[in-house]
XYZ file of C-alpha atoms in Angstrom:
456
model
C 129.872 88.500 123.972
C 126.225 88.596 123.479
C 124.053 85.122 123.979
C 122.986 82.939 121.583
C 119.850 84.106 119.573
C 116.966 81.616 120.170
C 116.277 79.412 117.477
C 113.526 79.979 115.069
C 113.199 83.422 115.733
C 115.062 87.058 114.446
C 116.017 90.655 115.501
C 114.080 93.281 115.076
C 114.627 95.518 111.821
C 116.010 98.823 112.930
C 112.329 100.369 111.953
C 111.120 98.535 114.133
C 112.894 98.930 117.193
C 112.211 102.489 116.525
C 108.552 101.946 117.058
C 108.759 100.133 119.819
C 110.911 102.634 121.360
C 108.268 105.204 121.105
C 106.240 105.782 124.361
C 102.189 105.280 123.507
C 99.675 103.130 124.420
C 97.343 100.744 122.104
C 100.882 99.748 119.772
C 98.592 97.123 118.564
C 96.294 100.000 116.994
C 98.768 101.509 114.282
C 97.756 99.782 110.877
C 97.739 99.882 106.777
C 94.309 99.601 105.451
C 94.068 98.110 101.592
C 90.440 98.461 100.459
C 89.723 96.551 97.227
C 86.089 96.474 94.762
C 86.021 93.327 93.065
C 84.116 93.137 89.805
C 82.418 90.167 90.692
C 81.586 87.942 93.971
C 84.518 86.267 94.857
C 85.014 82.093 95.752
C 85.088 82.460 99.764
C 87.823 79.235 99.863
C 90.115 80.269 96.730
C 90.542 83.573 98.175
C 91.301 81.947 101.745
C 94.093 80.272 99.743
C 95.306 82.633 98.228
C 96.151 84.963 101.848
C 97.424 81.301 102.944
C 99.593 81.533 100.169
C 100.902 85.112 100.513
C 101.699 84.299 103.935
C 103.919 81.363 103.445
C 105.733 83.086 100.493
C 106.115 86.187 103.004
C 106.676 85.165 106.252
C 106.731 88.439 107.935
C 102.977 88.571 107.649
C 102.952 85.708 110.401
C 105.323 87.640 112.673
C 104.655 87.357 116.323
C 106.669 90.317 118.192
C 107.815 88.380 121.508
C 110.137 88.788 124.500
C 113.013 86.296 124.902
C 115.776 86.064 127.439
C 114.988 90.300 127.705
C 114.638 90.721 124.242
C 112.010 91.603 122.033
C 112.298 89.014 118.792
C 109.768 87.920 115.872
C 108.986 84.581 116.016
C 107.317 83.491 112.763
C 104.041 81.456 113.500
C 101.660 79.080 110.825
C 101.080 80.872 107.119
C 97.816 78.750 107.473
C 96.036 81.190 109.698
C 98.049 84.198 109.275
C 95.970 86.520 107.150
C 91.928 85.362 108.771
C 89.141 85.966 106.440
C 85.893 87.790 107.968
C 83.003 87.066 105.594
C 79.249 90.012 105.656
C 77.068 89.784 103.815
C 75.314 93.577 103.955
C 73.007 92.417 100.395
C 69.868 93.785 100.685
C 71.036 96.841 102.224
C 70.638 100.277 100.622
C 74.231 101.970 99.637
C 74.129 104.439 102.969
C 73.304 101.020 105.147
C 76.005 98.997 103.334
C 78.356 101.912 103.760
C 77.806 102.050 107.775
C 77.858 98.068 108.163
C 81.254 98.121 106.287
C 82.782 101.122 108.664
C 81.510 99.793 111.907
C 83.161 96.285 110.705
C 86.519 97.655 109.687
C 86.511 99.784 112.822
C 86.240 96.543 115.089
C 89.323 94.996 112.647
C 91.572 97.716 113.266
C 91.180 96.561 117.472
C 91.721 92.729 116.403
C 95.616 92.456 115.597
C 97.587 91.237 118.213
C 101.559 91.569 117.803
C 102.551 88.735 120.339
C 99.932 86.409 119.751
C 98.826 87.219 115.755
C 97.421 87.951 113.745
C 99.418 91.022 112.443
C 97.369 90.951 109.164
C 93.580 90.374 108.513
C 90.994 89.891 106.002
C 87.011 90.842 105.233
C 85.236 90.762 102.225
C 82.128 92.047 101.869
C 79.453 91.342 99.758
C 76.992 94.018 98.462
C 74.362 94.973 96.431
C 76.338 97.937 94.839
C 79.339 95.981 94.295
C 81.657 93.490 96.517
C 85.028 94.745 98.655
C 88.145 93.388 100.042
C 89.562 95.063 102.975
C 93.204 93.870 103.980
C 94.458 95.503 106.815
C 98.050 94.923 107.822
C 100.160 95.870 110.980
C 102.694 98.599 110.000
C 105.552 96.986 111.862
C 105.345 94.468 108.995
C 104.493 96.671 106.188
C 105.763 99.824 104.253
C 105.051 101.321 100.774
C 106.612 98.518 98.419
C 105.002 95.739 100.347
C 101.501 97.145 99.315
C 102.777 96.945 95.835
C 103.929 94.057 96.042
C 100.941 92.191 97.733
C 98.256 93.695 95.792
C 100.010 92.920 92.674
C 101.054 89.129 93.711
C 96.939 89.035 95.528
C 95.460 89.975 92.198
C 97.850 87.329 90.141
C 96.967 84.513 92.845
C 93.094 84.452 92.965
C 92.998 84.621 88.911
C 95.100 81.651 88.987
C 93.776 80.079 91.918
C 90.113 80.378 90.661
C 90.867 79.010 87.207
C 92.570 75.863 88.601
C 95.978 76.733 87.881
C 99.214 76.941 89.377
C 100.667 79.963 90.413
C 103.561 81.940 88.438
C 104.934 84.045 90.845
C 108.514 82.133 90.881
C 110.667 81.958 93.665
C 109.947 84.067 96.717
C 112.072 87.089 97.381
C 114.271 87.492 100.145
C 112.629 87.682 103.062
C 112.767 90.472 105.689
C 113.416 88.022 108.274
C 117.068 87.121 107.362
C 117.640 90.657 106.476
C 116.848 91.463 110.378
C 119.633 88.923 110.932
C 121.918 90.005 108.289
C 121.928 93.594 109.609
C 122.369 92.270 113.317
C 125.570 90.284 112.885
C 126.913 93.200 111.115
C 126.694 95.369 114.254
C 127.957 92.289 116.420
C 130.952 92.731 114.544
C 131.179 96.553 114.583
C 133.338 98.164 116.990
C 132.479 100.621 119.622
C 134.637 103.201 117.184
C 133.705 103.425 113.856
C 134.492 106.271 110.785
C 130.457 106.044 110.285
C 129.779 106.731 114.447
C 132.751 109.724 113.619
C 130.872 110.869 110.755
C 127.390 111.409 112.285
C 128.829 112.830 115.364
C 130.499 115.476 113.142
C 127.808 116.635 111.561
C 126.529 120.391 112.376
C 124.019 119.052 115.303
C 124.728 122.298 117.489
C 123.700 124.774 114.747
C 120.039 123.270 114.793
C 117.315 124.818 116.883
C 114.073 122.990 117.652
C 111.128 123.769 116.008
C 109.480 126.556 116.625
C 106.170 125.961 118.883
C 103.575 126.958 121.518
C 103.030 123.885 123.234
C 105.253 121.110 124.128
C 103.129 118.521 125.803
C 102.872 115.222 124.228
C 99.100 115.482 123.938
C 99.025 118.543 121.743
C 100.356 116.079 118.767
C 97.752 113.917 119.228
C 94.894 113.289 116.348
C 92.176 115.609 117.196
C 94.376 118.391 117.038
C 96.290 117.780 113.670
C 95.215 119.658 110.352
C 97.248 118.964 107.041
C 97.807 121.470 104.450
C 98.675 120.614 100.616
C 100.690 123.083 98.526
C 101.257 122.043 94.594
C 103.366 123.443 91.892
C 102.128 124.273 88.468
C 102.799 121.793 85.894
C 105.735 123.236 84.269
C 107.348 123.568 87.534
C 106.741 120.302 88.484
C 107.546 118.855 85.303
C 111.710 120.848 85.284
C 111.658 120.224 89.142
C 110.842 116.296 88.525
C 113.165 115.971 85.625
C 116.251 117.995 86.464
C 118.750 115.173 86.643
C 118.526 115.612 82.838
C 120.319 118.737 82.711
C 121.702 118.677 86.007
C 123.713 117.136 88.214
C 121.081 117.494 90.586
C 118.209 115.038 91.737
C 114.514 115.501 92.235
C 115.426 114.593 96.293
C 118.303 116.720 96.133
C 116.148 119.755 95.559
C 113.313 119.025 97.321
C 115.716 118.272 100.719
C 117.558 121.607 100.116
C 114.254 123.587 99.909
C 112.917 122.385 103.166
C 115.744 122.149 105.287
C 116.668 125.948 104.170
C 113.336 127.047 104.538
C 113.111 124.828 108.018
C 116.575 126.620 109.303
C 114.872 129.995 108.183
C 111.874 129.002 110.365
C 113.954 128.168 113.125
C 116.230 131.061 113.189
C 119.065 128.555 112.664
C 121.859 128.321 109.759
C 121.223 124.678 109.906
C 118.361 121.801 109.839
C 117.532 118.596 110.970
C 114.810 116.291 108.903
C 113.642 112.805 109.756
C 114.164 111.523 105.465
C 112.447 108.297 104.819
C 113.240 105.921 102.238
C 112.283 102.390 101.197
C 115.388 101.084 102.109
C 115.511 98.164 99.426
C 118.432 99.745 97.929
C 121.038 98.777 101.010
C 124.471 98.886 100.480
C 124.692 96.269 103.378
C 123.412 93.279 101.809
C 123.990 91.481 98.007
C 119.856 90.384 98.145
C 117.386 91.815 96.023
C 115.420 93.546 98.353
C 113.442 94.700 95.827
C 110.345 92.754 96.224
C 110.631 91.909 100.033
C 107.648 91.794 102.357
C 108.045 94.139 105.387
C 108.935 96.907 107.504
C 112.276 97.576 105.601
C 111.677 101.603 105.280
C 114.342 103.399 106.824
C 114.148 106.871 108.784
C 117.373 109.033 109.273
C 118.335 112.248 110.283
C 119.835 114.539 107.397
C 121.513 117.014 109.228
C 122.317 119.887 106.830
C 124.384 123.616 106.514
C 121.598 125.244 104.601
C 123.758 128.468 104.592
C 123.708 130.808 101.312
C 127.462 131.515 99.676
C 129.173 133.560 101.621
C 127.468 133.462 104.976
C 129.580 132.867 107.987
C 129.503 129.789 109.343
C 126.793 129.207 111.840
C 125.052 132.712 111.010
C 121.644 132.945 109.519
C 121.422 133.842 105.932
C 120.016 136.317 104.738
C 116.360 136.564 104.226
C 115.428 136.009 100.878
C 119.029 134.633 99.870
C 119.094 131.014 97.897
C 120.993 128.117 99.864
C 124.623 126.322 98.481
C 123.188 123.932 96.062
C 126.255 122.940 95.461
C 127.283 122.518 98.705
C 124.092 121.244 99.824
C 123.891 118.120 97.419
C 127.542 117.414 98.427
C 126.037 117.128 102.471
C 123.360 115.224 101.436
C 125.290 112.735 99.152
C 127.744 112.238 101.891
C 124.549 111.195 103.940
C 123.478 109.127 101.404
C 126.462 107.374 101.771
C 126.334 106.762 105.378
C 122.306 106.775 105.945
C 122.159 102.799 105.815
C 124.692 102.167 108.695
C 122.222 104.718 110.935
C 119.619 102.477 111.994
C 122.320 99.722 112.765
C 124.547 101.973 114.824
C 121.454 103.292 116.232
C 119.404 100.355 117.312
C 121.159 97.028 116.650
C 125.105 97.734 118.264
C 125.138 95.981 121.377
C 127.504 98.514 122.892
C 124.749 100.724 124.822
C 127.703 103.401 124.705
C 127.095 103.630 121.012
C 123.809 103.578 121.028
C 123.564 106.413 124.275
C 126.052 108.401 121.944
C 123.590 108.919 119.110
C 120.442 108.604 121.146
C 121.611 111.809 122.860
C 121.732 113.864 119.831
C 119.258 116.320 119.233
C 116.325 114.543 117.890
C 114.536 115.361 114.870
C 111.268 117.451 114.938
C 110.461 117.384 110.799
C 109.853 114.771 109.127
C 110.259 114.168 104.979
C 108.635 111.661 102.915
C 109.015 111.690 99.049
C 107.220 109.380 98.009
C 108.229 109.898 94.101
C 106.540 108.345 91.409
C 105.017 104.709 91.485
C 103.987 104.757 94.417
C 100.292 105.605 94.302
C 98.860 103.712 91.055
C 99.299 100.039 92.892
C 99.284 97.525 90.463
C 96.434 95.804 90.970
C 94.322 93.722 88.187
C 91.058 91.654 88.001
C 89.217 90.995 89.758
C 90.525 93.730 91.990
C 90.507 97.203 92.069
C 91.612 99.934 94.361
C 89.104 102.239 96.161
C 89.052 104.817 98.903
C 86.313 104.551 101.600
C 85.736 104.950 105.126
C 87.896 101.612 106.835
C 88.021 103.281 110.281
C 90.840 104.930 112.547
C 94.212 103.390 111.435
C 96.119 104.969 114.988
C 95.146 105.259 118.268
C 93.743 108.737 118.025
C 94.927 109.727 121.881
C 98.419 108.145 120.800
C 100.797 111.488 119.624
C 102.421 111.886 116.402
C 106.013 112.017 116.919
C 107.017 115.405 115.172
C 105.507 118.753 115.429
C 105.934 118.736 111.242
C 105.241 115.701 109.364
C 105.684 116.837 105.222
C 104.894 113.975 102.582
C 105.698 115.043 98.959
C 104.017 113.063 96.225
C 104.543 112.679 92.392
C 101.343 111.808 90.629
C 99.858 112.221 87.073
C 102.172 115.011 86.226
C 101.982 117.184 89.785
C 104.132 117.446 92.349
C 102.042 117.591 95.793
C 103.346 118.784 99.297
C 101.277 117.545 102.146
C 101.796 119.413 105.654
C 100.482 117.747 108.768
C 100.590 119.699 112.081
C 98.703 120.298 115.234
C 96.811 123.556 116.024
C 97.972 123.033 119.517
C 101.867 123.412 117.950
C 101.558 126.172 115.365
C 99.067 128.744 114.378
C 97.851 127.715 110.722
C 99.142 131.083 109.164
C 102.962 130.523 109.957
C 102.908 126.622 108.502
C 101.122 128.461 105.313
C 103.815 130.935 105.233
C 106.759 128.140 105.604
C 105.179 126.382 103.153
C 105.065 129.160 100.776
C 108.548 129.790 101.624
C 109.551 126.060 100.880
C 107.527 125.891 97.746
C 109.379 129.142 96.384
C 113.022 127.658 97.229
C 112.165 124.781 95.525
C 111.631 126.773 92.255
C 114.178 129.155 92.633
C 116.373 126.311 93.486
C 114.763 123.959 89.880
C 115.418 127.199 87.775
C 119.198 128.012 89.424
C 120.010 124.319 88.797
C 118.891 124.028 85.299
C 119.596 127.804 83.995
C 115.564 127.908 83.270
């Protein structure tokens, strides 16, 4: 039986534990920049209250990360100087002058979080002649994609209230990540070493992977300097049947975009089957009755979908052949049966207290690609006056020495009508020319794939 957690504090969040199990140096150093213009100079002391505010209705952005009794815990600290407000003043400067002060500044905020002692989050406005900013730069062990949206939409309702006097309308708070941690841990207290979802992942087709092809293997080669990113798009119409195939389909947007690049990952490999690193928000959680919906922190999961990309026909565990279309079929079946199991991963993974367990899945192959769809929604954030989001220089947001942790990192966005495929990868890894060509090769599944599923 495990001890007694100490009061006032909770687990980690399986996301979590996963970063802290990764091996780099400055973990400190690994932040989410949010750069607002503001269309006019802001009241220093409303908008102090309103981060004050954000911070008691959110407690995650007080966390302290801390070691107790052997084990690493977040200890919530005071709302009331959670989020610190840096005020410059670069009037008078021209817009090139202004533009350095601000970069130099946000570089020195990026060294200035501290995850056992806070804060996790900080502040700095800035005023200028061309126009004020807002920087908010947050730890990303307490935040993921929805908590942007939700903090610059709840930021943006707050100061307009708070600067005309008036009590804020943003109701209740949400559930907060905090009792989730805890939720999730005495769920795998109770577990038991055997479990049909332990059975399940240890069935899957983990021997018919290969690792990535590369020409390096040394941690360093992943590290910043070395990275380049490539972006593939499809043309509108494509997009447009790929992003709305559910309608005459049984078939999801994910479903096809999965199948493309794990088929066209197994190709690359030389295997019949692949392993991706899929991240989702995780708000929609099986495990728990709460509305997760709006809740502050790192609640994103990241599991491995380990699929049987094979075409009809092909013996199991050979190679298709070249040029042949996966299963689709048989593909959205694997990945719905993940689907159904992905939410138990993390907990099996990182929160059982049966190292056995844990050892078991830890000593699976590991995942060398990793997926993010980001789907629609997630780049217009809702922000209103006085606010507005920008893009500018705010500084290094890793360690640059620190390495990535997969040789293939592919985001996938949905924006004003296009569908966008982002591939990061290191020069030291892979020769330019062969992540072009798998790219290609991905892209074209994923039509072939749209126009098989719909009959286009």
């Amino acid at each position: 039986m495990s001890a007694p957690a100490p009061a006032g504090t909770a687990p980690l969040l399986p996301t979590q534990h996963r970063f802290f199990g990764r091996a780099f140096g400055e973990i400190g150093h690994d932040n989410e920049p949010l750069l607002f213009a503001v269309d006019h100079c802001l009241d220093r002391t409303a908008l102090a209250r309103c981060l004050t505010r954000l911070a008691d209705r959110h407690p995650a952005l007080t966390s302290r990360f801390v070691e107790l009794a052997g084990e690493r815990r977040v200890r919530p600290g005071d709302s009331a100087v959670a989020v610190p407000l840096e005020w410059h003043d670069h009037t008078g400067l021209d817009e090139a002058a202004a533009d350095r002060a601000f970069t130099d500044a946000a570089r020195r905020l990026h060294h200035r979080l501290d995850l056992r002692e806070g804060p996790v989050c900080r502040a700095a406005y800035f005023r200028r002649d061309g126009g004020d900013r807002l920087l908010l730069l947050l730890h990303h062990l307490v935040c993921d994609g929805v908590t942007l949206h939700t903090l610059a939409e709840e930021l943006s309702t707050l100061y307009r209230q708070t600067a005309a006097g008036l009590d804020d309308t943003l109701g209740p708070p949400p559930p907060l990540a905090l009792d989730h941690a805890r939720e999730l841990q005495d769920l795998a207290d109770a577990l038991p070493r055997e479990t049909p979802q332990l059975d399940a992942w240890l069935r899957l087709p983990w021997d018919r992977t290969r690792p990535f092809p590369t020409t390096a293997e040394d941690p360093g080669s992943l590290a910043r300097p070395h990275l380049r990113t490539l972006r593939t798009s499809l043309d509108p119409r494509t997009a447009r049947t790929v992003r709305t195939v559910a309608r005459s389909s049984p078939y999801t947007t994910e479903d096809l975009l999965i199948a493309a690049v794990a088929r066209g990952v197994a190709e690359f490999s030389g295997a019949s089957a692949a392993c991706l690193d899929v991240v989702r928000h995780g708000r929609l959680s099986p495990l728990t009755a709460a509305d997760l919906s709006r809740t502050v922190g790192r609640l994103s999961t990241i599991t491995p979908f380990v699929l049987d990309t094979a075409a009809d026909g092909t013996p199991p565990g050979a190679p298709s052949a070249a040029g042949a279309l996966p299963d689709l079929r048989a593909l959205s079946a694997q990945i719905g049966r993940l689907h159904a199991i992905e939410h138990v991963w993390g907990v099996l993974r990182h929160l059982h207290r049966d190292p056995a367990v844990a050892g078991r899945l830890a000593g699976l192959p590991k995942p060398e690609v990793y997926l993010d769809f980001r789907g629609a929604g997630l780049h217009d954030l809702p922000v209103g006056p006085p606010f507005s989001l920008v893009t500018g220089d705010t500084g290094v947001t890793r360690t640059p020495t620190h390495p990535r942790p997969y040789p293939l990192e592919i985001r996938i966005d949905v924006a004003d009508q296009r569908l966008d495929l982002h591939w990061k990868f290191s020069l030291r890894r892979n020769a330019e020319d062969d992540i072009r060509r798998l790219a290609r090769r991905c892209t074209d599944l994923l039509v072939r794939l749209a126009e098989s599923a719909t009959g286009a």
